[in-house]
Coordinates of C-alpha atoms in Angstrom, one line a residue:
M1 CA 13.2 28.3 47.0
G2 CA 16.1 26.1 47.7
L3 CA 17.6 24.2 45.2
M4 CA 16.5 20.3 46.0
E5 CA 12.7 22.6 47.5
T6 CA 9.8 20.9 46.2
T7 CA 6.8 22.5 44.1
A8 CA 3.5 23.1 45.5
D9 CA 2.4 19.7 44.8
G10 CA 5.4 18.1 46.1
T11 CA 7.3 17.3 42.7
L12 CA 10.6 18.7 42.3
D13 CA 11.3 21.5 40.7
Y14 CA 13.4 20.9 37.7
Q15 CA 13.5 23.9 36.3
E16 CA 15.2 25.3 39.6
L17 CA 17.4 21.7 39.8
F18 CA 19.3 22.7 36.2
A19 CA 19.6 26.3 37.3
G20 CA 21.6 25.5 40.1
L21 CA 23.3 22.6 39.0
P22 CA 27.6 23.4 40.1
T23 CA 29.0 22.0 37.1
P24 CA 28.8 25.3 34.2
T25 CA 26.1 23.6 32.0
L26 CA 24.4 25.0 28.6
V27 CA 21.7 23.0 27.2
L28 CA 22.0 23.5 23.1
R29 CA 18.9 22.5 20.3
P30 CA 20.9 20.3 18.0
D31 CA 20.3 22.5 14.9
A32 CA 23.7 22.5 13.1
P33 CA 25.7 24.2 12.8
R34 CA 24.6 27.1 14.2
Y35 CA 23.7 25.0 17.5
T36 CA 21.1 27.4 19.2
I37 CA 21.6 27.9 23.5
L38 CA 18.6 26.8 25.1
A39 CA 19.5 27.5 28.8
A40 CA 22.0 28.4 31.0
S41 CA 23.2 27.1 34.3
R42 CA 23.6 30.0 37.1
S43 CA 27.0 28.4 37.6
F44 CA 27.7 29.3 33.7
L45 CA 27.2 32.6 33.9
T46 CA 29.0 33.4 36.9
L47 CA 32.0 31.3 35.3
T48 CA 31.6 33.8 32.1
R49 CA 30.4 36.5 33.3
S50 CA 27.6 36.2 31.1
R51 CA 23.8 37.3 31.6
A52 CA 21.3 35.0 30.0
E53 CA 19.3 37.8 28.3
D54 CA 22.8 37.7 26.3
L55 CA 22.8 34.1 25.6
I56 CA 19.5 32.5 25.6
G57 CA 18.0 32.3 21.6
R58 CA 21.3 32.9 20.1
G59 CA 24.3 30.5 18.6
L60 CA 26.8 29.0 20.4
F61 CA 29.5 30.3 17.6
E62 CA 28.1 33.7 17.6
I63 CA 28.6 34.3 21.2
Y64 CA 31.3 32.9 21.8
P65 CA 33.6 33.2 17.4
G66 CA 36.7 30.8 17.3
R67 CA 39.5 33.2 17.5
E68 CA 43.4 33.0 16.0
S69 CA 44.8 32.3 19.4
D70 CA 41.9 30.1 20.9
P71 CA 40.7 27.5 17.9
L72 CA 37.6 27.0 19.6
Q73 CA 35.2 26.6 17.0
G74 CA 36.5 23.7 15.0
Q75 CA 37.5 21.6 18.1
V76 CA 33.7 21.5 19.4
A77 CA 31.4 21.8 16.4
A78 CA 33.4 18.3 15.7
S79 CA 32.7 17.2 19.0
L80 CA 29.5 18.4 18.6
A81 CA 28.7 16.7 15.1
R82 CA 29.9 13.7 16.9
V83 CA 27.0 13.5 19.7
D84 CA 24.6 14.6 16.8
A85 CA 25.8 11.5 15.1
G86 CA 25.7 9.0 17.9
S87 CA 28.3 9.5 20.2
V88 CA 26.8 8.6 23.5
T89 CA 29.7 11.2 25.2
D90 CA 32.3 13.6 23.8
R91 CA 35.1 15.1 25.1
V92 CA 37.3 18.4 24.2
P93 CA 40.6 17.9 24.8
I94 CA 41.5 21.0 26.2
F95 CA 41.6 24.4 25.0
R96 CA 42.7 28.2 25.4
Y97 CA 39.6 30.4 25.1
D98 CA 40.3 33.9 26.3
L99 CA 37.8 36.0 28.3
P100 CA 37.5 40.2 28.5
R101 CA 38.9 41.0 32.0
E102 CA 36.6 42.4 34.8
A103 CA 38.0 45.9 33.4
P104 CA 37.2 45.6 29.8
E105 CA 40.1 48.1 28.7
T106 CA 42.7 46.6 30.0
G107 CA 42.4 43.1 27.3
L108 CA 41.4 39.9 27.4
E109 CA 42.6 37.1 30.6
P110 CA 43.9 34.0 29.3
R111 CA 41.3 31.0 30.1
Y112 CA 41.7 27.5 29.5
W113 CA 38.6 25.2 29.4
A114 CA 37.6 21.4 30.0
M115 CA 34.5 20.1 28.0
S116 CA 31.8 17.4 27.5
N117 CA 29.4 16.9 25.5
S118 CA 26.4 14.5 25.5
A119 CA 22.8 13.6 24.0
L120 CA 19.8 13.8 25.5
R121 CA 17.0 11.4 23.5
D122 CA 13.5 11.1 24.1
A123 CA 11.4 7.4 24.3
R124 CA 12.0 7.2 20.7
K125 CA 15.8 7.8 20.4
E126 CA 15.1 10.5 18.6
L127 CA 18.0 14.0 19.9
R128 CA 16.1 16.4 21.5
Y129 CA 18.8 17.9 23.1
L130 CA 22.7 18.8 23.6
I131 CA 24.0 19.1 27.3
C132 CA 27.5 21.3 26.8
Q133 CA 29.6 21.0 30.4
I134 CA 32.5 22.6 31.0
E135 CA 35.1 23.0 33.4
D136 CA 38.1 26.0 34.4
V137 CA 41.1 24.6 34.3
T138 CA 43.4 27.5 33.6
D139 CA 45.1 27.2 37.2
P140 CA 46.4 23.2 36.8
T141 CA 47.1 23.7 33.2
L142 CA 49.3 27.1 34.3
A143 CA 50.8 25.3 36.9
T144 CA 51.2 22.3 34.4
R145 CA 53.2 24.3 32.2
R146 CA 55.9 25.8 34.7
D147 CA 56.2 22.4 36.1
G148 CA 57.5 22.3 32.5
D149 CA 59.4 25.1 31.8
E150 CA 61.3 23.6 35.3
M151 CA 61.1 20.2 33.9
L152 CA 62.5 21.6 30.6
A153 CA 65.4 23.4 32.2
R154 CA 66.7 20.1 33.8
L155 CA 66.3 18.1 30.7
Q156 CA 68.2 20.6 29.2
A157 CA 71.5 19.9 31.3
D158 CA 70.8 16.4 30.9
P159 CA 70.8 15.0 27.5
Q160 CA 69.9 11.5 28.5
L161 CA 66.9 12.1 31.0
A162 CA 65.8 14.5 28.0
R163 CA 65.5 11.5 25.6
A164 CA 64.1 9.0 27.7
Q165 CA 61.5 11.9 28.8
A166 CA 60.7 12.6 25.7
N167 CA 59.9 8.9 24.8
L168 CA 58.2 8.7 27.9
V169 CA 55.9 11.3 26.4
Q170 CA 55.4 10.1 22.6
Y171 CA 54.5 7.1 24.6
S172 CA 51.8 8.3 26.5
R173 CA 50.4 10.2 23.7
E174 CA 50.4 7.0 21.5
L175 CA 48.2 5.2 24.0
R176 CA 46.1 8.5 25.1
R177 CA 45.3 8.2 21.3
S178 CA 44.8 4.6 21.1
Y179 CA 42.5 5.0 24.3
D180 CA 40.8 7.4 23.0
K181 CA 40.4 5.1 19.5
L182 CA 39.3 2.6 21.1
A183 CA 36.7 4.3 23.6
E184 CA 35.3 6.2 20.5
R185 CA 35.5 2.7 18.5
D186 CA 33.4 1.0 21.4
A187 CA 31.1 3.9 21.8
R188 CA 30.2 3.1 18.1
L189 CA 29.7 -0.1 18.5
S190 CA 27.1 -0.1 21.5
A191 CA 24.8 3.2 19.6
I192 CA 24.7 0.8 16.7
F193 CA 24.0 -2.4 19.1
K194 CA 22.0 -0.6 20.7
Q195 CA 20.1 1.5 17.9
A196 CA 20.1 -1.0 15.3
P197 CA 16.8 -1.4 13.6
V198 CA 16.4 -5.0 13.9
F199 CA 16.0 -7.0 16.9
Q200 CA 19.5 -8.2 18.7
G201 CA 20.5 -10.1 21.5
L202 CA 23.6 -11.5 23.5
L203 CA 23.4 -15.0 24.3
S204 CA 25.8 -16.8 27.0
L205 CA 27.4 -20.3 26.4
E206 CA 24.6 -21.6 28.6
G207 CA 21.6 -19.6 26.8
R208 CA 21.1 -16.8 29.2
M209 CA 20.4 -13.4 27.5
I210 CA 23.8 -11.0 28.6
D211 CA 22.0 -8.0 26.3
A212 CA 20.2 -6.9 23.7
N213 CA 19.3 -3.7 21.6
D214 CA 16.4 -1.1 22.7
L215 CA 14.1 -2.6 19.7
P216 CA 12.5 -5.4 21.2
F217 CA 11.8 -4.2 24.0
D218 CA 10.6 -0.3 22.5
V219 CA 8.1 -2.8 20.1
C220 CA 7.5 -5.2 22.3
G221 CA 6.2 -4.1 25.2
F222 CA 8.5 -5.9 27.8
R223 CA 10.8 -4.9 30.5
R224 CA 14.7 -5.4 30.2
E225 CA 15.2 -5.8 33.4
E226 CA 12.8 -9.0 33.6
E227 CA 14.2 -10.7 30.1
V228 CA 17.9 -9.8 30.7
G229 CA 19.6 -13.1 32.1
R230 CA 16.8 -15.5 31.2
L231 CA 17.4 -18.4 29.6
A232 CA 16.5 -17.7 25.8
W233 CA 13.9 -20.1 25.2
D234 CA 12.2 -18.7 28.4
C235 CA 11.7 -15.0 27.6
G236 CA 8.7 -13.2 26.6
W237 CA 8.4 -13.0 22.6
W238 CA 8.3 -16.6 22.5
A239 CA 7.5 -18.0 25.8
A240 CA 3.9 -18.2 24.2
A241 CA 4.3 -21.5 22.4
D242 CA 6.2 -24.8 23.5
D243 CA 6.9 -25.7 19.7
T244 CA 8.1 -22.0 19.5
R245 CA 10.3 -22.3 22.2
A246 CA 11.6 -25.8 21.4
W247 CA 13.1 -23.8 18.1
V248 CA 14.7 -21.7 20.5
R249 CA 16.4 -23.8 22.2
G250 CA 17.5 -26.4 19.3
A251 CA 18.3 -23.1 17.0
F252 CA 20.9 -22.3 20.4
Q253 CA 22.2 -26.0 20.5
R254 CA 23.0 -25.8 16.9
A255 CA 24.8 -22.6 17.0
L256 CA 27.1 -24.2 20.0
A257 CA 27.8 -26.5 17.2
G258 CA 29.3 -23.7 14.7
D259 CA 26.0 -23.6 12.6
Q260 CA 24.3 -20.7 11.4
V261 CA 20.4 -20.5 11.7
H262 CA 17.6 -19.0 9.9
E263 CA 14.1 -19.8 9.9
E264 CA 10.7 -17.7 10.1
F265 CA 8.5 -18.2 13.0
D266 CA 5.9 -16.2 15.3
Y267 CA 6.6 -14.5 18.6
W268 CA 4.8 -12.8 20.9
W269 CA 4.4 -9.2 22.1
A270 CA 3.7 -8.4 25.9
D271 CA -0.2 -7.4 24.3
G272 CA -0.4 -11.4 23.4
S273 CA -0.8 -10.4 20.0
R274 CA 1.3 -12.5 17.9
H275 CA 3.3 -11.5 15.2
N276 CA 6.2 -13.1 12.5
A277 CA 9.7 -13.0 12.8
D278 CA 12.6 -13.5 10.6
M279 CA 15.7 -15.2 12.8
N280 CA 18.8 -15.9 12.6
V281 CA 21.1 -17.5 15.2
S282 CA 24.7 -17.4 14.8
P283 CA 27.8 -18.2 16.7
I284 CA 30.1 -15.5 17.6
R285 CA 33.9 -17.1 17.9
S286 CA 37.7 -15.8 19.4
A287 CA 40.7 -14.8 17.2
D288 CA 41.3 -19.5 18.0
G289 CA 38.0 -19.9 16.3
S290 CA 37.0 -20.7 20.2
I291 CA 32.9 -19.7 20.5
L292 CA 32.6 -17.1 23.1
Y293 CA 28.8 -15.9 22.8
V294 CA 25.5 -16.7 20.0
Y295 CA 24.0 -14.2 18.3
I296 CA 20.5 -14.3 17.9
T297 CA 19.4 -11.4 15.4
G298 CA 15.8 -11.3 14.1
M299 CA 13.1 -8.4 12.1
D300 CA 9.7 -8.5 12.2
I301 CA 8.4 -9.5 8.6
T302 CA 4.4 -9.4 9.9
E303 CA 3.5 -6.6 7.5
R304 CA 5.5 -8.3 4.8
Q305 CA 3.4 -12.2 5.5
Q306 CA 0.6 -10.0 5.6
L307 CA 1.1 -8.5 2.3
R308 CA 2.7 -12.1 1.0
A309 CA -0.6 -13.4 1.9
R310 CA -2.6 -10.4 -0.2
V311 CA -0.5 -10.6 -3.2
I312 CA -1.2 -14.2 -3.3
D313 CA -4.9 -13.7 -2.8
S314 CA -4.6 -11.0 -5.3
E315 CA -2.7 -13.4 -7.8
A316 CA -5.4 -15.8 -7.2
Q317 CA -8.1 -13.5 -7.8
H318 CA -6.2 -12.5 -11.2
R319 CA -5.6 -15.6 -12.6
S320 CA -9.9 -16.7 -11.9
L321 CA -11.0 -13.2 -13.2
V322 CA -8.2 -13.7 -16.6
A323 CA -9.1 -17.5 -16.7
K324 CA -13.2 -16.2 -17.3
I325 CA -12.4 -13.3 -19.7
P326 CA -13.7 -15.1 -22.9
G327 CA -11.0 -15.7 -25.4
M328 CA -7.6 -15.2 -24.4
V329 CA -5.3 -12.8 -22.4
F330 CA -1.9 -12.3 -23.5
R331 CA 1.5 -10.6 -23.3
A332 CA 4.1 -10.4 -26.0
E333 CA 6.4 -8.4 -28.0
I334 CA 5.5 -5.8 -30.1
H335 CA 7.1 -6.6 -33.7
P336 CA 6.5 -9.5 -35.8
P337 CA 6.8 -12.7 -35.5
W338 CA 5.1 -12.2 -31.7
K339 CA 6.6 -14.0 -29.4
M340 CA 4.5 -14.5 -26.4
L341 CA 5.7 -14.0 -22.5
F342 CA 1.9 -15.1 -21.2
C343 CA -1.0 -16.8 -22.7
S344 CA -4.1 -17.8 -20.5
S345 CA -6.0 -20.2 -20.2
G346 CA -8.3 -19.2 -23.1
T347 CA -5.4 -19.8 -25.5
E348 CA -6.3 -23.5 -26.1
A349 CA -10.3 -23.1 -26.6
L350 CA -9.5 -19.9 -28.8
T351 CA -6.8 -21.9 -31.2
G352 CA -6.8 -25.5 -29.7
Y353 CA -3.0 -24.9 -28.7
P354 CA -2.3 -24.6 -25.0
A355 CA -0.7 -21.9 -23.5
S356 CA 2.5 -23.9 -23.5
Y357 CA 2.8 -24.0 -27.1
F358 CA 3.4 -20.8 -26.9
V359 CA 4.9 -19.7 -23.9
E360 CA 7.2 -22.4 -23.4
E361 CA 7.7 -23.9 -26.6
G362 CA 8.2 -20.7 -27.6
H363 CA 5.7 -21.3 -31.3
A364 CA 5.6 -17.4 -32.2
W365 CA 2.0 -16.2 -33.0
S366 CA 2.5 -15.7 -36.4
E367 CA 2.9 -19.2 -36.5
I368 CA -1.1 -19.4 -36.7
M369 CA -2.0 -16.1 -38.3
L370 CA -2.3 -16.7 -42.6
P371 CA 0.3 -15.5 -44.2
E372 CA -1.3 -13.1 -46.6
D373 CA -2.6 -11.1 -43.3
I374 CA 0.7 -10.8 -41.4
A375 CA 2.0 -7.5 -43.3
P376 CA -0.6 -5.5 -43.1
I377 CA -1.4 -6.5 -39.9
S378 CA 2.2 -5.8 -38.8
Q379 CA 1.4 -2.1 -40.8
Q380 CA -1.7 -1.2 -38.9
L381 CA -0.2 -1.9 -35.8
G382 CA 2.8 0.4 -36.4
E383 CA 1.1 3.3 -37.9
Q384 CA -1.7 2.6 -34.2
I385 CA 1.7 2.5 -31.7
A386 CA 3.5 5.3 -34.0
A387 CA 0.6 8.0 -33.1
G388 CA 0.0 6.8 -29.7
R389 CA -3.1 4.9 -29.5
S390 CA -4.3 1.0 -28.0
A391 CA -4.1 -1.6 -30.5
C392 CA -6.9 -3.3 -32.3
V393 CA -6.3 -5.6 -35.5
E394 CA -8.5 -8.0 -37.4
Y395 CA -7.0 -11.2 -38.6
R396 CA -7.4 -14.4 -39.6
I397 CA -6.0 -17.6 -38.2
R398 CA -5.8 -21.2 -38.7
C399 CA -6.9 -23.0 -35.8
R400 CA -5.2 -26.9 -34.5
D401 CA -7.5 -28.6 -35.9
G402 CA -7.2 -26.9 -39.5
S403 CA -10.2 -24.6 -39.2
L404 CA -10.0 -20.7 -40.1
R405 CA -11.2 -18.5 -37.5
W406 CA -11.1 -14.4 -36.9
I407 CA -10.0 -12.7 -34.4
E408 CA -9.7 -9.5 -32.8
S409 CA -6.3 -8.8 -30.8
R410 CA -6.5 -5.7 -28.8
A411 CA -3.5 -4.3 -26.6
G412 CA -2.3 -1.4 -25.1
L413 CA 1.5 -0.5 -24.6
L414 CA 3.7 -1.3 -21.6
E415 CA 6.3 1.0 -20.2
S416 CA 9.0 -1.5 -21.8
P417 CA 8.5 -0.2 -25.6
D418 CA 8.9 -3.8 -27.1
L419 CA 6.1 -5.2 -25.0
F420 CA 2.2 -5.0 -25.4
E421 CA -0.5 -7.0 -23.2
G422 CA -3.9 -7.1 -23.6
A423 CA -6.7 -9.7 -25.1
A424 CA -7.7 -11.4 -28.1
V425 CA -10.8 -12.6 -28.8
D426 CA -13.4 -14.9 -31.1
I427 CA -15.0 -12.4 -33.8
D428 CA -15.7 -15.4 -36.9
A429 CA -19.4 -15.4 -36.1
R430 CA -19.8 -12.0 -36.3
K431 CA -16.8 -11.2 -39.2
R432 CA -19.2 -13.6 -41.5
A433 CA -22.2 -12.1 -40.6
E434 CA -20.7 -9.0 -41.3
L435 CA -19.5 -10.2 -44.7
A436 CA -22.6 -11.7 -45.3
L437 CA -24.2 -8.4 -44.6
A438 CA -21.5 -6.9 -47.0
E439 CA -22.3 -9.2 -49.5
S440 CA -26.2 -8.6 -49.2
R441 CA -25.5 -4.5 -49.4
E442 CA -23.9 -5.2 -52.6
H443 CA -26.8 -7.7 -54.3
Y444 CA -29.0 -4.9 -53.1
R445 CA -27.4 -2.1 -54.5
F446 CA -26.8 -3.7 -57.7
T447 CA -30.3 -5.0 -58.0
T448 CA -31.2 -1.6 -57.6
Q449 CA -29.1 0.2 -60.5
M450 CA -30.9 -2.7 -62.4
V451 CA -34.4 -1.4 -62.0
P452 CA -35.3 1.3 -64.6
G453 CA -36.7 3.6 -62.0
V454 CA -35.5 5.5 -58.8
I455 CA -35.6 3.4 -55.3
L456 CA -36.2 5.5 -52.9
T457 CA -36.2 5.1 -48.5
A458 CA -37.2 7.8 -45.9
R459 CA -37.0 8.0 -42.1
P460 CA -40.0 7.9 -40.3
D461 CA -40.1 11.5 -40.1
G462 CA -40.0 11.6 -44.4
S463 CA -36.7 12.1 -44.8
L464 CA -34.8 10.4 -47.5
D465 CA -31.6 8.4 -46.3
F466 CA -31.5 6.6 -49.4
I467 CA -31.9 7.1 -53.3
S468 CA -31.1 4.8 -56.1
D469 CA -27.8 5.3 -58.5
Y470 CA -30.3 5.9 -61.6
A471 CA -31.6 9.0 -60.0
L472 CA -28.0 10.5 -60.5
R473 CA -27.2 8.8 -64.3
F474 CA -31.2 10.5 -65.0
M475 CA -30.1 13.9 -63.3
G476 CA -26.0 13.5 -64.0
S477 CA -25.7 14.3 -60.2
K478 CA -22.4 13.6 -58.3
P479 CA -22.6 11.2 -55.3
E480 CA -22.6 14.1 -52.7
E481 CA -25.8 15.4 -54.7
R482 CA -27.7 11.9 -54.3
G483 CA -29.7 13.2 -51.0
E484 CA -32.9 14.4 -50.2
R485 CA -31.6 18.5 -51.6
G486 CA -30.5 17.1 -54.8
W487 CA -33.6 14.9 -55.7
M488 CA -36.4 18.0 -54.6
R489 CA -34.0 20.6 -56.6
A490 CA -34.8 18.2 -60.0
I491 CA -38.4 18.6 -59.6
H492 CA -40.3 21.4 -61.4
P493 CA -41.6 24.1 -59.6
D494 CA -45.0 24.4 -60.8
D495 CA -45.4 20.3 -59.4
V496 CA -43.2 20.9 -56.2
K497 CA -45.7 22.2 -53.8
Q498 CA -48.3 19.3 -55.1
A499 CA -45.3 17.4 -54.0
Y500 CA -44.3 18.3 -51.3
A501 CA -48.1 18.5 -49.6
G502 CA -48.7 15.3 -50.6
W503 CA -45.4 13.4 -48.9
R504 CA -46.2 15.3 -45.9
H505 CA -50.0 14.0 -45.9
S506 CA -48.8 10.6 -46.2
V507 CA -46.1 11.0 -43.7
D508 CA -48.5 12.7 -40.9
T509 CA -51.2 10.3 -41.5
G510 CA -49.8 7.0 -42.8
E511 CA -51.3 6.8 -46.6
R512 CA -50.2 5.5 -49.6
Y513 CA -48.6 8.3 -51.1
D514 CA -49.1 8.5 -55.1
V515 CA -48.6 11.4 -56.6
Q516 CA -47.2 12.6 -60.5
Y517 CA -44.2 14.8 -60.8
R518 CA -41.6 16.3 -63.1
V519 CA -38.4 16.1 -62.6
R520 CA -34.9 17.8 -64.5
D521 CA -33.1 15.3 -66.9
S522 CA -29.0 15.8 -66.9
Q523 CA -30.1 17.8 -70.3
G524 CA -32.1 20.4 -68.4
E525 CA -35.5 19.1 -70.1
Y526 CA -38.2 17.7 -67.3
Q527 CA -39.6 14.3 -67.4
S528 CA -42.9 12.9 -66.1
F529 CA -42.7 10.2 -62.8
Q530 CA -45.5 8.2 -61.1
V531 CA -43.6 8.2 -57.4
V532 CA -45.4 5.7 -55.1
A533 CA -44.6 4.7 -51.4
E534 CA -45.8 3.2 -48.5
C535 CA -44.8 2.5 -45.2
R536 CA -43.7 -0.6 -43.5
R537 CA -44.8 -1.0 -39.5
D538 CA -44.1 -2.6 -36.3
A539 CA -46.6 -4.9 -33.9
Q540 CA -47.7 -2.0 -32.7
G541 CA -48.3 0.3 -35.6
K542 CA -45.5 2.4 -35.3
I543 CA -44.4 3.4 -39.0
L544 CA -40.3 2.2 -38.9
R545 CA -39.6 3.2 -42.3
W546 CA -40.8 4.5 -45.8
Y547 CA -40.2 2.9 -49.4
G548 CA -41.2 4.6 -52.7
I549 CA -40.3 4.1 -56.1
A550 CA -40.5 7.0 -58.9
T551 CA -41.1 5.1 -62.5
N552 CA -40.2 7.5 -65.5
I553 CA -43.6 7.5 -67.4
D554 CA -42.7 10.5 -69.6
K555 CA -43.2 8.1 -72.7
L556 CA -46.0 6.4 -71.6
L557 CA -47.6 9.7 -71.4
Q558 CA -46.3 10.8 -74.5
A559 CA -47.3 7.6 -76.0
Q560 CA -50.9 7.6 -74.9
A561 CA -51.0 11.1 -76.0
A562 CA -50.5 10.3 -79.1
L563 CA -52.7 7.5 -79.7
H564 CA -55.5 10.1 -78.3
E565 CA -54.8 12.6 -81.1
S566 CA -54.6 9.2 -83.8
E567 CA -58.1 8.4 -82.1
R568 CA -59.2 12.1 -82.5
R569 CA -58.0 12.3 -86.1
L570 CA -59.8 8.6 -87.0
S571 CA -63.5 10.1 -84.9
A572 CA -62.7 13.2 -87.1
T573 CA -62.6 11.3 -90.2
L574 CA -65.5 8.9 -89.7
N575 CA -67.9 11.8 -88.6
A576 CA -67.0 13.6 -91.6
A577 CA -67.7 10.8 -94.3
P578 CA -71.5 10.3 -95.8
G579 CA -73.7 7.2 -94.0
L580 CA -73.4 5.4 -91.2
S581 CA -70.2 4.0 -89.5
W582 CA -70.5 2.1 -86.4
S583 CA -68.6 -1.4 -85.0
A584 CA -69.3 -3.6 -82.7
R585 CA -68.1 -6.2 -80.0
A586 CA -67.6 -9.7 -80.5
D587 CA -70.6 -9.9 -78.0
G588 CA -72.8 -8.3 -80.7
H589 CA -73.3 -4.9 -78.4
V590 CA -72.5 -1.4 -80.1
D591 CA -69.1 0.2 -78.9
Y592 CA -69.0 2.9 -81.3
V593 CA -70.8 5.2 -84.0
S594 CA -70.5 8.0 -85.7
E595 CA -72.0 11.6 -86.2
G596 CA -73.6 10.1 -89.4
S597 CA -76.7 8.4 -86.9
R598 CA -78.2 11.9 -86.6
A599 CA -78.7 12.4 -90.0
A600 CA -79.7 9.2 -91.1
F601 CA -82.1 8.4 -88.5
G602 CA -82.6 11.2 -86.1
V603 CA -80.8 9.2 -83.1
E604 CA -77.6 10.8 -80.8
P605 CA -74.8 8.6 -81.1
T606 CA -74.2 7.9 -77.3
R607 CA -77.9 6.2 -77.2
V608 CA -77.4 3.1 -79.4
L609 CA -73.3 2.9 -77.6
G610 CA -74.0 -1.0 -76.0
D611 CA -77.0 -2.0 -77.7

């Protein structure tokens, strides 16, 4: 296939086109410092006496290492690095790199080369390949050197001509260096202008678009050839709205007058979508101060505006949420006197003071706390923070109207070790209820201590959950032995079965428990108790709790036994006495007749009882 022949589908064969380039060319991967060779034209292979299979896939300086007589690597590497960094094209000064002769045993052949390096970028301006083109300039270089030798001989014969020639050479070198620096600077400035990540445009004094960088075309979708040369305010970016066009025209006129204009406004893409931009329009002046051009720059802030709108909406939601939280939300210094950096609107309902009293006016939170609460609260906070826990404290404040109120504050540490934030809520009603409950419990406990018996309560399943202090005093037990096991262990072994069976029957049936058994006292002696318990039920009849009392009846039983014994002895005495003894109630009915009735009248004593 010839160089410009087409493929079967009628398109150019670009691979064959590259291979047949007349200029010796290499395609390199930008993988510094290796610079892998990806392709080589046939002209390059012929010129360098190389084979493609010996080059492709290997590094440039692996194939052509620098030599002492021809410092290739440093010059070429620097040139490739400049192209890699953004230069469009970079040329390497003529250098020597000797090649093996056709007969290798005869050594190296002196060769001189001119090299040009350039970048190949994709549509997104990302570097894809480095193009390296070389030219063999051995013959003109050697010819120049021969001419130089002849000129040197003539100059040595004429010193005045030699000095003039030396000055001319020096001037030429300086001029060349200046030209190279200027070209490099222009290339750098052009690259910066073209690839800058902001919109940039240069306007003439008539307001026409002289040039613009790539971004407004690549991003917005407009074509450079259609926009460059138009009046700025007629360009596609803002032609969709008359007010925007008017702003651009007005900004241009102000820039011509020497002003710098900055504003945020809308602009459009080629697809008709609307966006936001932060634009600057300013004059560019010459050394004498006259205006040469008008420079327009811009940055797309659509996402920033959307984010700003979301932030504003989020802040509004946050304020609404904070305002609805019961109590006060705050951010404060973590150490006394607890200066407030922020207080929510709930502060006034909680304390009577507006939030500004603490934030703007600078009053410390400790000013409204009761003085006796400050030290213990400070200690609690210190301990909780040292342990790495969230703070939770309860204390009292004096409100603006002079009333006292219990407050609970819960807060967590921020990233700053000196600040924390949280919420303070009114717990006055709860706290007063807790104090009343504690007083009620203390009253109940004291009352039960004074009762001369054991007060017991039990759960619906019959397990004891409270035994009054009388049991401890009676049994000589420790507080930790107050529970069910301590009481059951003190029951006389002969009475345990009866006591437990009766209790299980009552728990299972809900019937009243009324059992008498003996309990061991602190001296190891057993005393008799009468234990009575009844259950409390809910509206549906379900047992909620058992309540009982164990009364020490040991002395009562002893008294009853003594009375019974006394009555027995009196009856025996009267029965042994001669004659008949009897007694009657006030109504005349006989309630006692001695055994003498049998001997005296032949009547059994029981027959006349009640007559």
